[in-house]
CSV table of C-alpha atoms in Angstrom, one decimal:
chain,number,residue,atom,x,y,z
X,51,UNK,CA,0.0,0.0,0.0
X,52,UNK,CA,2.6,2.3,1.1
X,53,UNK,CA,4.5,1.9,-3.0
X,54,UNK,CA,1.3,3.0,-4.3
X,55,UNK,CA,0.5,5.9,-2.2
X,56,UNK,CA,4.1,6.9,-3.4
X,57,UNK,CA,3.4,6.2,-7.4
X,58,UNK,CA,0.6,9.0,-6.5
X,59,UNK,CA,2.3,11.0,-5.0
X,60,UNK,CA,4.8,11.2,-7.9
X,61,UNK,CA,2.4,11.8,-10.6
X,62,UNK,CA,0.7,14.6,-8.8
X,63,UNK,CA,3.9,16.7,-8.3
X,64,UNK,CA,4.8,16.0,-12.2
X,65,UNK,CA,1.4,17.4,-12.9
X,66,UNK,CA,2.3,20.6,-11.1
X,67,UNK,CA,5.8,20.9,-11.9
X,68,UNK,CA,4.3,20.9,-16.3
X,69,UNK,CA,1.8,23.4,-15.2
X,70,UNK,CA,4.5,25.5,-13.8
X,71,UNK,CA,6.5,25.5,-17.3
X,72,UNK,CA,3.7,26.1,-18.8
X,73,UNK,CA,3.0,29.5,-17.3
X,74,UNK,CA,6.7,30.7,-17.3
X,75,UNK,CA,6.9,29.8,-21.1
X,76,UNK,CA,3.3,32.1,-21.8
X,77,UNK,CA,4.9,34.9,-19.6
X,78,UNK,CA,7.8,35.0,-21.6
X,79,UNK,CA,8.8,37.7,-23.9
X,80,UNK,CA,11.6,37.4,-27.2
X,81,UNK,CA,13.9,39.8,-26.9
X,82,UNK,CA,14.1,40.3,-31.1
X,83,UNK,CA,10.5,40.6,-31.9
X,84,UNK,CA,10.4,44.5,-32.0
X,85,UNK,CA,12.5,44.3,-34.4
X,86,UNK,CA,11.4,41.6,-36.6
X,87,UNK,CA,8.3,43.6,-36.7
X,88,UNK,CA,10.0,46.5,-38.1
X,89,UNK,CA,11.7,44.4,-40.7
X,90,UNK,CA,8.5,42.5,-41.5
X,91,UNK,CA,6.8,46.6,-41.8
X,92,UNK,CA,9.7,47.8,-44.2
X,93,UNK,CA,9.6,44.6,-46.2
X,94,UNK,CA,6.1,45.5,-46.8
X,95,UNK,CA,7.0,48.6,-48.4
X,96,UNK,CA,6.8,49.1,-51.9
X,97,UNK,CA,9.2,51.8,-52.0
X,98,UNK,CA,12.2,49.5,-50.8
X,99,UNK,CA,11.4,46.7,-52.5
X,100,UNK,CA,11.6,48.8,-56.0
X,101,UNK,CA,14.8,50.0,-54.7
X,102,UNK,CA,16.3,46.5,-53.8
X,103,UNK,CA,15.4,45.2,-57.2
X,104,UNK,CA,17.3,47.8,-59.1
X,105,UNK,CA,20.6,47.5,-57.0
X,106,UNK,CA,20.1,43.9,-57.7
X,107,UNK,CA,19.8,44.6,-61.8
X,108,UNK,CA,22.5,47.2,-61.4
X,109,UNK,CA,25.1,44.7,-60.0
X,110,UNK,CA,24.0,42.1,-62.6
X,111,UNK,CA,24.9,44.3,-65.7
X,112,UNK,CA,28.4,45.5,-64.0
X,113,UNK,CA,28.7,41.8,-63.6
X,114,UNK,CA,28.2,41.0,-67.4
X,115,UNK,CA,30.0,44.1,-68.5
X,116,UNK,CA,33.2,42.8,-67.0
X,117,UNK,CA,32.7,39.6,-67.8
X,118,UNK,CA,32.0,40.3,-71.5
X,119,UNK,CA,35.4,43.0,-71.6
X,120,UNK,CA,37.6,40.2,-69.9
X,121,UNK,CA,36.2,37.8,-72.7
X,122,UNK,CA,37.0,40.2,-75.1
X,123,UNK,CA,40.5,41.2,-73.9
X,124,UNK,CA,41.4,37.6,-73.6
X,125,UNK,CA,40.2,37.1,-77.2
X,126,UNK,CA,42.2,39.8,-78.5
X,127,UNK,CA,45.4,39.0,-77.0
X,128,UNK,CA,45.2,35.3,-78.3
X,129,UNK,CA,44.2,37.1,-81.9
X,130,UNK,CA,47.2,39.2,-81.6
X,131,UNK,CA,49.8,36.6,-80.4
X,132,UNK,CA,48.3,34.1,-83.1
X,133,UNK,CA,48.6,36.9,-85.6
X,134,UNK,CA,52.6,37.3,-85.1
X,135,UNK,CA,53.2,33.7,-85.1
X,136,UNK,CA,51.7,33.5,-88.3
X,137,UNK,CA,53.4,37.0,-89.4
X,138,UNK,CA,56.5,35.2,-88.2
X,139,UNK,CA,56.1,32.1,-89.7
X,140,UNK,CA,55.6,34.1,-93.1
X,141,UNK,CA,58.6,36.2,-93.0
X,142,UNK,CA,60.7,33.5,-92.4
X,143,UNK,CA,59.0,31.8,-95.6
X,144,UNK,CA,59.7,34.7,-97.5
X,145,UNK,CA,63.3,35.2,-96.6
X,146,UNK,CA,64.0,31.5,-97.1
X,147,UNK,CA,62.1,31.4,-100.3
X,148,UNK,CA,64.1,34.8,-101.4
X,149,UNK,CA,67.6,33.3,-100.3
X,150,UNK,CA,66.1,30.7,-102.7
X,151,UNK,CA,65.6,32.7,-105.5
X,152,UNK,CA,68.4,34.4,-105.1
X,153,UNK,CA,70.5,31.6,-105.5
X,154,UNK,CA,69.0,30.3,-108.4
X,155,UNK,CA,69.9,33.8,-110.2
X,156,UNK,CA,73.7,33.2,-109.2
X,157,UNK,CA,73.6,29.6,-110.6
X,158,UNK,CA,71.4,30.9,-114.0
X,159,UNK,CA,74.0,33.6,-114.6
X,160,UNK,CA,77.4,30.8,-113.9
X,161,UNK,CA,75.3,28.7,-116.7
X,162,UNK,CA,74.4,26.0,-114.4
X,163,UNK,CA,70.3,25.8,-115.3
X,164,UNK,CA,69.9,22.2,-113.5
X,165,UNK,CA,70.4,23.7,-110.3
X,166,UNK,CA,68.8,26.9,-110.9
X,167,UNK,CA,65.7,25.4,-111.9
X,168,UNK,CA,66.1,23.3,-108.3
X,169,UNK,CA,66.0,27.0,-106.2
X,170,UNK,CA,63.7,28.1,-108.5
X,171,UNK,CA,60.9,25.3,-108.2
X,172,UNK,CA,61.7,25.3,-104.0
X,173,UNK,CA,61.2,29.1,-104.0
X,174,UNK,CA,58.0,29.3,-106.0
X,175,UNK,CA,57.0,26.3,-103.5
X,176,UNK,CA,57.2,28.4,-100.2
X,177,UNK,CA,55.7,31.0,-101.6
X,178,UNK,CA,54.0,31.0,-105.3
X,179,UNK,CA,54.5,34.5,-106.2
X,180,UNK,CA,57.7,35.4,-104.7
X,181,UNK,CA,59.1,36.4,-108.4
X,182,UNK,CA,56.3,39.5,-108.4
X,183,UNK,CA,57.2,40.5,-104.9
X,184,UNK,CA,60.8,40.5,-104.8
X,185,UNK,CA,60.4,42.6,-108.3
X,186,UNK,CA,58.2,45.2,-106.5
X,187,UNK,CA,61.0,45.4,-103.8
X,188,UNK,CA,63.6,45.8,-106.1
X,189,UNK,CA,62.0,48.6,-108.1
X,190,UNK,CA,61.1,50.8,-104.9
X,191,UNK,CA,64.3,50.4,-103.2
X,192,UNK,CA,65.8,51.8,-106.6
X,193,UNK,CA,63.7,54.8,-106.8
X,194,UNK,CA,64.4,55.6,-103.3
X,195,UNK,CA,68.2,55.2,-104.6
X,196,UNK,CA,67.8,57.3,-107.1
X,197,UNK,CA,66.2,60.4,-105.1
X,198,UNK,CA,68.9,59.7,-102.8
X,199,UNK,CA,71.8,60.0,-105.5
X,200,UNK,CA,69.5,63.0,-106.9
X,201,UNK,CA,69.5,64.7,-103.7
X,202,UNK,CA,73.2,64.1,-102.6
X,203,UNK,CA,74.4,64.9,-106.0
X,204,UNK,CA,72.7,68.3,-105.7
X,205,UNK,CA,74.1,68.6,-102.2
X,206,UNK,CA,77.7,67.9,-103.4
X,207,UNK,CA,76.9,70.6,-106.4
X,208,UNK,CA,76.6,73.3,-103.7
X,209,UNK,CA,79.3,72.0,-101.4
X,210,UNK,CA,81.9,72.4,-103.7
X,211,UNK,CA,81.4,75.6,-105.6
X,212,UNK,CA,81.0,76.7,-101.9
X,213,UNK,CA,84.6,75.6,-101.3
X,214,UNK,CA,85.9,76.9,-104.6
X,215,UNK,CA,84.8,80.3,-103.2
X,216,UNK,CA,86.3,79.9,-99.6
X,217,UNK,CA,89.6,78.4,-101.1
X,218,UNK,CA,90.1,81.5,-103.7
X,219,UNK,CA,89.3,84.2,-100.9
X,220,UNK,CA,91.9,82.4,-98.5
X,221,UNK,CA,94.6,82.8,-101.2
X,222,UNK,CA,93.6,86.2,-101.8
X,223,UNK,CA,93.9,87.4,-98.1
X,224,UNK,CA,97.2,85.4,-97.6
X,225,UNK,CA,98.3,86.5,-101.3
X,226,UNK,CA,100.1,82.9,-101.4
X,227,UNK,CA,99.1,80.3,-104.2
X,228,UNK,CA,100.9,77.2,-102.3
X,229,UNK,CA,100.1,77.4,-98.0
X,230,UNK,CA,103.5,77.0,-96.1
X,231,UNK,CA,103.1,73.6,-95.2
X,232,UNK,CA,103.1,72.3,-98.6
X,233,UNK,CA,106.1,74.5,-99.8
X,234,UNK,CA,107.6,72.9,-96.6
X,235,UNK,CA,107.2,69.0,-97.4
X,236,UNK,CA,108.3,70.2,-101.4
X,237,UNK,CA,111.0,71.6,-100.4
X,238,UNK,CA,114.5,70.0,-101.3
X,239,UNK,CA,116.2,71.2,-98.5
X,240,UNK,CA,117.0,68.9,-95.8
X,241,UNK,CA,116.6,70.3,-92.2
X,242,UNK,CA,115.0,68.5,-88.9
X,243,UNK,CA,113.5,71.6,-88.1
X,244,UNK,CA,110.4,72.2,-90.0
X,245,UNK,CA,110.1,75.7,-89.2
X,246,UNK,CA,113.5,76.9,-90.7
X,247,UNK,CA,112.0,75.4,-94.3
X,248,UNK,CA,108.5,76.9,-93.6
X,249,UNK,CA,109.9,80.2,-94.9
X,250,UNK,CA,111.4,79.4,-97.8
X,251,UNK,CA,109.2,78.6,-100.9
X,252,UNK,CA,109.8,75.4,-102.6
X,253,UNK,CA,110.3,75.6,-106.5
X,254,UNK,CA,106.9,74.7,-107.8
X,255,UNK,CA,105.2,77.6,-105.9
X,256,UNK,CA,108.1,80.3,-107.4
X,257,UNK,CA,106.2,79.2,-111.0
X,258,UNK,CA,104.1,81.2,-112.3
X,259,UNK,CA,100.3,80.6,-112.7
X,260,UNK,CA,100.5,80.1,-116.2
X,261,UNK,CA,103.1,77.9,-116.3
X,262,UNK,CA,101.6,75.8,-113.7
X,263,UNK,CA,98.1,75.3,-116.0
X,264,UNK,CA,100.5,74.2,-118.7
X,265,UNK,CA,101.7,71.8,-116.7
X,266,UNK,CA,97.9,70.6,-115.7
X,267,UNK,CA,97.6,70.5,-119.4
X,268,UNK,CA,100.9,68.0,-119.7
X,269,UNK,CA,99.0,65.7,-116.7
X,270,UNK,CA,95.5,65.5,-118.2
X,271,UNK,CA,97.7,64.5,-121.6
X,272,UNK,CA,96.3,63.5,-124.8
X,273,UNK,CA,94.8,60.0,-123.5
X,274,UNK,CA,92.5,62.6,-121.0
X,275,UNK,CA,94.0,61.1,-117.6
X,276,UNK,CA,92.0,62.5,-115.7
X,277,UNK,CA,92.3,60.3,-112.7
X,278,UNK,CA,96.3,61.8,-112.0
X,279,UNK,CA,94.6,65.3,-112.2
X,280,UNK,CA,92.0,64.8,-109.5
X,281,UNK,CA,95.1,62.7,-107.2
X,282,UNK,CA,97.2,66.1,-107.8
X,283,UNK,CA,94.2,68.6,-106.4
X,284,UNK,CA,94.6,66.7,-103.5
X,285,UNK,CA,97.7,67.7,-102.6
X,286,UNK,CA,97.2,71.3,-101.5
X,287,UNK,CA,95.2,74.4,-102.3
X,288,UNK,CA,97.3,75.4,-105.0
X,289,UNK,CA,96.2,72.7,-107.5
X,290,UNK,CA,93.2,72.1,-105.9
X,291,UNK,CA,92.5,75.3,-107.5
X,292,UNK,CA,95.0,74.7,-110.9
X,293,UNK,CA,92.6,71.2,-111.3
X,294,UNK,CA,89.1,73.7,-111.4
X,295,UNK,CA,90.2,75.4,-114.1
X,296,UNK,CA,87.5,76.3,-116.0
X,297,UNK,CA,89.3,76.3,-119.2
X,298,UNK,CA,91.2,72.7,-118.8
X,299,UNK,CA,87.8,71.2,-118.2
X,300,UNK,CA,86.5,73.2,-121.2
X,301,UNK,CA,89.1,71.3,-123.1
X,302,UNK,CA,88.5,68.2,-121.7
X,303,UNK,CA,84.8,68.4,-122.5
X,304,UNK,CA,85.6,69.4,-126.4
X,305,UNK,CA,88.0,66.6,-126.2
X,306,UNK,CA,85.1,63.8,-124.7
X,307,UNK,CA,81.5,65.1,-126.3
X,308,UNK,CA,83.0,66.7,-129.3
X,309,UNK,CA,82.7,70.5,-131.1
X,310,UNK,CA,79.1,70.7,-132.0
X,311,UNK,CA,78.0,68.7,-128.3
X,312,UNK,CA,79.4,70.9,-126.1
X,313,UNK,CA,77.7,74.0,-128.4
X,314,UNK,CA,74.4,72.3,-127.7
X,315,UNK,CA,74.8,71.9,-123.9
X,316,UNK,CA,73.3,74.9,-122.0
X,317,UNK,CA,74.5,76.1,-118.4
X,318,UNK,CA,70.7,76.2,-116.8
X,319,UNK,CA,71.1,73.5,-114.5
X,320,UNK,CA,75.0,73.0,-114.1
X,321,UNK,CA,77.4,75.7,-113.3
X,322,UNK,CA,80.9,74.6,-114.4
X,323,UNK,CA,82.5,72.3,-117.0
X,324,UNK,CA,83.8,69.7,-114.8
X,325,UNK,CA,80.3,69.1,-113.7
X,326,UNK,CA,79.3,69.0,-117.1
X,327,UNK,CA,81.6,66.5,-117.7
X,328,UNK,CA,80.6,64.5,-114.3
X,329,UNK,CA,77.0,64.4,-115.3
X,330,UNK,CA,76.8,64.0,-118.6
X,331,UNK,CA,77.1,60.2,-119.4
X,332,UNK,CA,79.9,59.6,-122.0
X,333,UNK,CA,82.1,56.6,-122.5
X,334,UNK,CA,84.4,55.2,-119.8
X,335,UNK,CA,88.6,55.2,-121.0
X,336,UNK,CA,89.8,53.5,-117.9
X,337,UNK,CA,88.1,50.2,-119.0
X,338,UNK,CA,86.0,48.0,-121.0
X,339,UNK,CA,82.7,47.2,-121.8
X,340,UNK,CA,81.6,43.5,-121.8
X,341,UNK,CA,78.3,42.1,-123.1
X,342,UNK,CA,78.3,37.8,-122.0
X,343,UNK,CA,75.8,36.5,-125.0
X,344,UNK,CA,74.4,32.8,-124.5
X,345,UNK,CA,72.4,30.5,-126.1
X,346,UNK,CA,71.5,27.0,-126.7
X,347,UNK,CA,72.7,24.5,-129.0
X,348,UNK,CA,71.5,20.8,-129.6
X,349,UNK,CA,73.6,18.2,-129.9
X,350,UNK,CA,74.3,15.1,-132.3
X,351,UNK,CA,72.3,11.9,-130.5
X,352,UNK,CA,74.6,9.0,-129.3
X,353,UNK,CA,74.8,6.3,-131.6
X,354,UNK,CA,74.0,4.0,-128.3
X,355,UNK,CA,71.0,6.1,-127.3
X,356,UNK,CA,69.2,7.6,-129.7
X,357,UNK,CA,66.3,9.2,-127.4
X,358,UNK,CA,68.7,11.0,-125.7
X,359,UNK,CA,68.9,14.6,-127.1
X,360,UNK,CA,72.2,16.5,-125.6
X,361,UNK,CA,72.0,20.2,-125.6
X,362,UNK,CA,75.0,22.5,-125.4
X,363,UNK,CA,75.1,26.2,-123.5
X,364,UNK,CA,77.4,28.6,-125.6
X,365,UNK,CA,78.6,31.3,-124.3
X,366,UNK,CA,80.7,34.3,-126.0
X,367,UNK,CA,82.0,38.0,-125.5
X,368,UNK,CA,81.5,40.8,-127.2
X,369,UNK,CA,84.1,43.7,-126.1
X,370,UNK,CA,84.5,47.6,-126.6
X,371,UNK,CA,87.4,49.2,-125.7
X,372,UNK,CA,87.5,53.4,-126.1
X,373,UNK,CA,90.3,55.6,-126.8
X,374,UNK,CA,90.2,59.2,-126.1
X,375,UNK,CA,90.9,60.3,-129.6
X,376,UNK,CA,88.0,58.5,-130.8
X,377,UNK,CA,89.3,55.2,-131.6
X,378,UNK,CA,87.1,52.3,-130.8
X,379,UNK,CA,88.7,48.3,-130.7
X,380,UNK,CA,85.9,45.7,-130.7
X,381,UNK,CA,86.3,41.8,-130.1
X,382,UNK,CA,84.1,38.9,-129.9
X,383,UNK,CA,85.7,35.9,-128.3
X,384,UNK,CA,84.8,33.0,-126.4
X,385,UNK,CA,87.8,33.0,-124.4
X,386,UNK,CA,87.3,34.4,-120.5
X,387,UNK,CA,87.7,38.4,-120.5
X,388,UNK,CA,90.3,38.0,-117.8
X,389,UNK,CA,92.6,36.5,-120.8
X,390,UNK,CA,91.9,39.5,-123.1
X,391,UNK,CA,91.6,42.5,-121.2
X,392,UNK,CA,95.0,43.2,-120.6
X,393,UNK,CA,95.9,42.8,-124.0
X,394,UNK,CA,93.3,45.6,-125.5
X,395,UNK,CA,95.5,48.3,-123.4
X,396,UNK,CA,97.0,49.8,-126.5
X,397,UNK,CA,95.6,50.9,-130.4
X,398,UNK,CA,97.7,48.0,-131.8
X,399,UNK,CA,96.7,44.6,-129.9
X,400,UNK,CA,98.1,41.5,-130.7
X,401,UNK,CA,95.0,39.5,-130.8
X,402,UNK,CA,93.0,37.5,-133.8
X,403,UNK,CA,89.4,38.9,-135.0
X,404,UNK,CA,90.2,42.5,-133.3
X,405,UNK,CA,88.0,45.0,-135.5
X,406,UNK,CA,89.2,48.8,-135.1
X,407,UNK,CA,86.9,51.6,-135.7
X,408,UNK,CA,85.7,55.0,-134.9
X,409,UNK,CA,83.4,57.0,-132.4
X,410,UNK,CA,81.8,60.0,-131.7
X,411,UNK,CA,78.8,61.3,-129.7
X,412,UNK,CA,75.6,61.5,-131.5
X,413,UNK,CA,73.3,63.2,-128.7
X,414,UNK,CA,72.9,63.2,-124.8
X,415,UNK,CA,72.9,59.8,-124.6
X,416,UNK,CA,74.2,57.8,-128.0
X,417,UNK,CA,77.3,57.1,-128.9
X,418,UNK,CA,77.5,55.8,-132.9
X,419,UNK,CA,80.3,53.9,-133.8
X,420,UNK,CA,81.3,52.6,-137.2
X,421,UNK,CA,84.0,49.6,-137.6
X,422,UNK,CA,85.9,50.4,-140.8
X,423,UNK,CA,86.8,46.9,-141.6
X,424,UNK,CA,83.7,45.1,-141.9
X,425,UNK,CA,81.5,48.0,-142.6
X,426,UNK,CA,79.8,47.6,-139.2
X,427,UNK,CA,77.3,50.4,-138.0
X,428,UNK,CA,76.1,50.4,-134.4
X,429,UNK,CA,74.3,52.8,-132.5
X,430,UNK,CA,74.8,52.3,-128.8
X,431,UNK,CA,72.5,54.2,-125.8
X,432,UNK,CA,73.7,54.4,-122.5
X,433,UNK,CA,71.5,53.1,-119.0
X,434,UNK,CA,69.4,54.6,-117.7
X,435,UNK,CA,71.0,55.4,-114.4
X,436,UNK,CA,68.5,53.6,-112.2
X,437,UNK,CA,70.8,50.0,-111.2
X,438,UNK,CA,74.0,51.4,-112.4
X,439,UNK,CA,75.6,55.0,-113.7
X,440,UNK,CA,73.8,55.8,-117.2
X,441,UNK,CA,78.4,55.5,-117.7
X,442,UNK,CA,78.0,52.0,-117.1
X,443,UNK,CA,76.0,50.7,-119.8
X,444,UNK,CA,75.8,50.4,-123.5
X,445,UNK,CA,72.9,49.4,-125.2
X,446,UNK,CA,73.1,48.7,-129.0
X,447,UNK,CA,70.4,50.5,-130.3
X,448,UNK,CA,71.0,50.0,-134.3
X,449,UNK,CA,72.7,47.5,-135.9
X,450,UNK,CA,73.9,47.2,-139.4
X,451,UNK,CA,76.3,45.7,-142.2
X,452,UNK,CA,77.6,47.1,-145.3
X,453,UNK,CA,79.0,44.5,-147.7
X,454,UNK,CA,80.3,45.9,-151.2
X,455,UNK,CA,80.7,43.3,-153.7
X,456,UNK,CA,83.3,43.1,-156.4
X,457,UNK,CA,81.3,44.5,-159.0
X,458,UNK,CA,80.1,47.1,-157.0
X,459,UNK,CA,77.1,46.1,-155.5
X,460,UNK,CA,76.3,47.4,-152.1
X,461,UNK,CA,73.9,45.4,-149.9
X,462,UNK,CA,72.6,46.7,-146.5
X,463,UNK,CA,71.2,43.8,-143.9
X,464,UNK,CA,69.9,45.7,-140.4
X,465,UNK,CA,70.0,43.3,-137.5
X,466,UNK,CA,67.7,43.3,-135.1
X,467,UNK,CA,68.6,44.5,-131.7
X,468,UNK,CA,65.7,44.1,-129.7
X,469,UNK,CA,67.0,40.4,-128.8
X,470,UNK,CA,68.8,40.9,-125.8
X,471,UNK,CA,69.8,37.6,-125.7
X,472,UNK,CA,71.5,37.6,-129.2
X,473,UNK,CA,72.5,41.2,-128.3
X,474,UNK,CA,72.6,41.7,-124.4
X,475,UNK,CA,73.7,45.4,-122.9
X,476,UNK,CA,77.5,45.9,-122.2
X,477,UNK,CA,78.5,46.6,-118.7
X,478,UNK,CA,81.9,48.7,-117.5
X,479,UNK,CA,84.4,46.9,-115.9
X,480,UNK,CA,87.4,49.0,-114.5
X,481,UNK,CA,90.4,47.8,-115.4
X,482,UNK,CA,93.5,49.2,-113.3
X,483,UNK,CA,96.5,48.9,-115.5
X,484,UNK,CA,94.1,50.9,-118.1
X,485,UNK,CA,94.9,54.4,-115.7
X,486,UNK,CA,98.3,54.8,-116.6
X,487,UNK,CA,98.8,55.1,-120.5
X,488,UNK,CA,102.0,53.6,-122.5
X,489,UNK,CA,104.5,55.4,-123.8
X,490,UNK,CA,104.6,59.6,-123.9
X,491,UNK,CA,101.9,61.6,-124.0
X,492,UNK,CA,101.4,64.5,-125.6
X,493,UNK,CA,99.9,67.5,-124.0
X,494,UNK,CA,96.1,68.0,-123.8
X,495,UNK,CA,95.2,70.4,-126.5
């Protein structure tokens, strides 16, 4: 009996004890529900919610803006760096494919056309039109050469009729033709001291002027040696002056274009003679011209093989030496002109198949020569100045052949000149031992 009063008792103080929660939890108030009524009042208004929709469309768009520029800036960098690979990748095609060409020119002018057909085919490979462009370099990097030349030529026009004129008022003011230094190192006299020389003239500046030109005259010589006068005006101011003479360069001018040339020439653009004769293209003494003429040949079959068809490359030389009084030597050999050039030095060479002639000028830029032998007539233009000095190159222009028969018929046969192959231009090649003429030369008339 006792247990189950005590079971009673127990559930009758649990009773109590959930009644008691009960009440505490009803009397309690949250400490946050003031202000989740105020947030629950401003969510209600329409106002903020407006506002929090924008901010939220606002940072949306920035977000897509920067996303879309960093898309784009990454896009443009990988366009750019794929750009100069490629840009790369092509130059280095095009200067492999030009070293290419290049070398199949060398190779077609030796004569060897097997392997300049092998550069050639690899170069057009690389790149198919690499004929066209190097061309178009080749033409604008000449006419930028040429303005250059143009303007540097007018440049050195100025700059030395400017020191003409400084050179001839120094000797005036110091009334001395020769400056004390050069009478010094002329002088005959030997002394250790320089100074004790200094005063005393050497014999070549005692000489008159007159006597001095004379003696530019005896320099320049008959053969026009032009090449010892400009050596000599290098020496001092004395014969720097002596070797501008306007009247030796008039004489060298009459002696080079000829009497009726030089009357035809007009001073508008060119103020002395020497720049006349500069300028002016007219044929090279101190060398020779050389035209290389090829062409092919077939040969006879082999009696073992009769499908196989040789072919032969021939190659020959026409040459054209000048003299200054007009005398023009003309060869055509097969031999190398290493072998022959040394021998056309004088009017008399002891060569085989030499033709002798005469020359004159026949305008600004012709030259018509006539070979007295055969009856040959040739008209020859110079360059045109663009790859090399309008000097440097003879172009035969006309082309003919007299033959007189022995009952005095004359027949005429023009050949036509428009082959180059059969008649290629003639290029200058300086020749060194050509400078110094042989034997004594007379005075320049």
């Amino acid at each position: 009996m006792s247990l189950e009063k005590e079971i009673e008792n127990l559930k009758i103080s649990n009773e109590e004890t959930s009644e008691d929660d009960s009440d505490s939890e009803s009397n309690l108030v949250p400490l946050f529900a003031e202000d989740e009524e105020d947030e629950s009042d401003e969510s209600r208004d329409p106002t903020n919610v407006l506002h929090f929709q924008n901010s939220a469309e606002a940072t949306l768009y920035n977000f897509r803006k920067e996303w879309k520029s960093e898309l784009d800036s990454r896009l443009k960098e990988s366009n750019a760096v794929s750009m100069e690979t490629r840009s790369r990748h092509e130059q280095q095609l095009h200067d492999a494919a030009t070293k290419l060409f290049l070398e199949g020119v060398d190779f077609e002018r030796r004569g060897d056309m097997w392997e300049a057909v092998q550069r050639y085919m690899g170069a057009v490979r690389m790149v198919p039109d690499i004929e066209s462009k190097l061309y178009s370099e080749h033409s604008s990097s000449n006419l930028i050469e040429s303005n250059d030349r143009q303007r540097s030529r007018s440049r050195s026009l100025c700059g030395f009729h400017d020191l003409e004129k400084v050179l001839h008022k120094r000797v005036i003011e110091r009334e001395e033709f020769f400056e004390p230094e050069f009478s010094a190192l002329c002088s005959y006299q030997i002394s250790v001291n320089v100074n004790d020389t200094a005063d005393k003239p050497c014999p070549v500046a005692l000489l008159p002027i007159e006597l001095l030109s004379i003696l530019m005259r005896y320099i320049v010589g008959n053969e026009l040696d032009v090449y010892c006068l400009e050596l000599l005006s290098m020496t001092s101011i004395g014969f720097y002056l002596l070797a501008r003479d306007e009247e030796l360069w008039r004489a060298i001018c009459r002696r080079t274009f000829g009497v009726k040339y030089i009357d035809s020439i007009s001073f508008a653009t060119l103020p002395s003679w020497r720049q006349i004769f500069i300028t002016y293209p007219h044929p090279y003494l101190h060398g020779i011209y050389i035209g290389k003429m090829t062409y092919l040949r077939n040969g006879e079959a082999s009696f073992q093989d009769q499908f196989y068809k040789p072919w032969h490359i021939v190659v020959h030389y026409r040459m054209l030496k000048f003299f200054a009084d007009g005398t023009v030597v003309m060869i055509i050999t097969t031999e190398a002109p290493a072998k022959i050039v040394g021998l056309l030095k004088s009017k008399t060479p002891r060569l085989t198949g030499v033709l002798f002639g005469r020359y004159w000028m026949a305008g600004q830029d012709c030259i018509a020569a006539q070979i007295v032998d055969q009856k040959f007539d040739m008209k020859l233009h110079f360059g045109d100045g663009k790859k090399r000095r309008a000097h440097c190159v003879l172009q035969l222009f006309e082309y003919s052949c007299t033959v007189t028969y022995s009952d005095g018929k004359v027949s005429h046969s023009y050949l036509d000149t428009t082959d180059h192959q059969a008649y290629p231009p003639l290029f200058f090649s300086r020749v060194k031992s050509y400078v110094v003429p042989e034997g004594y030369d007379k005075i320049l008339a």
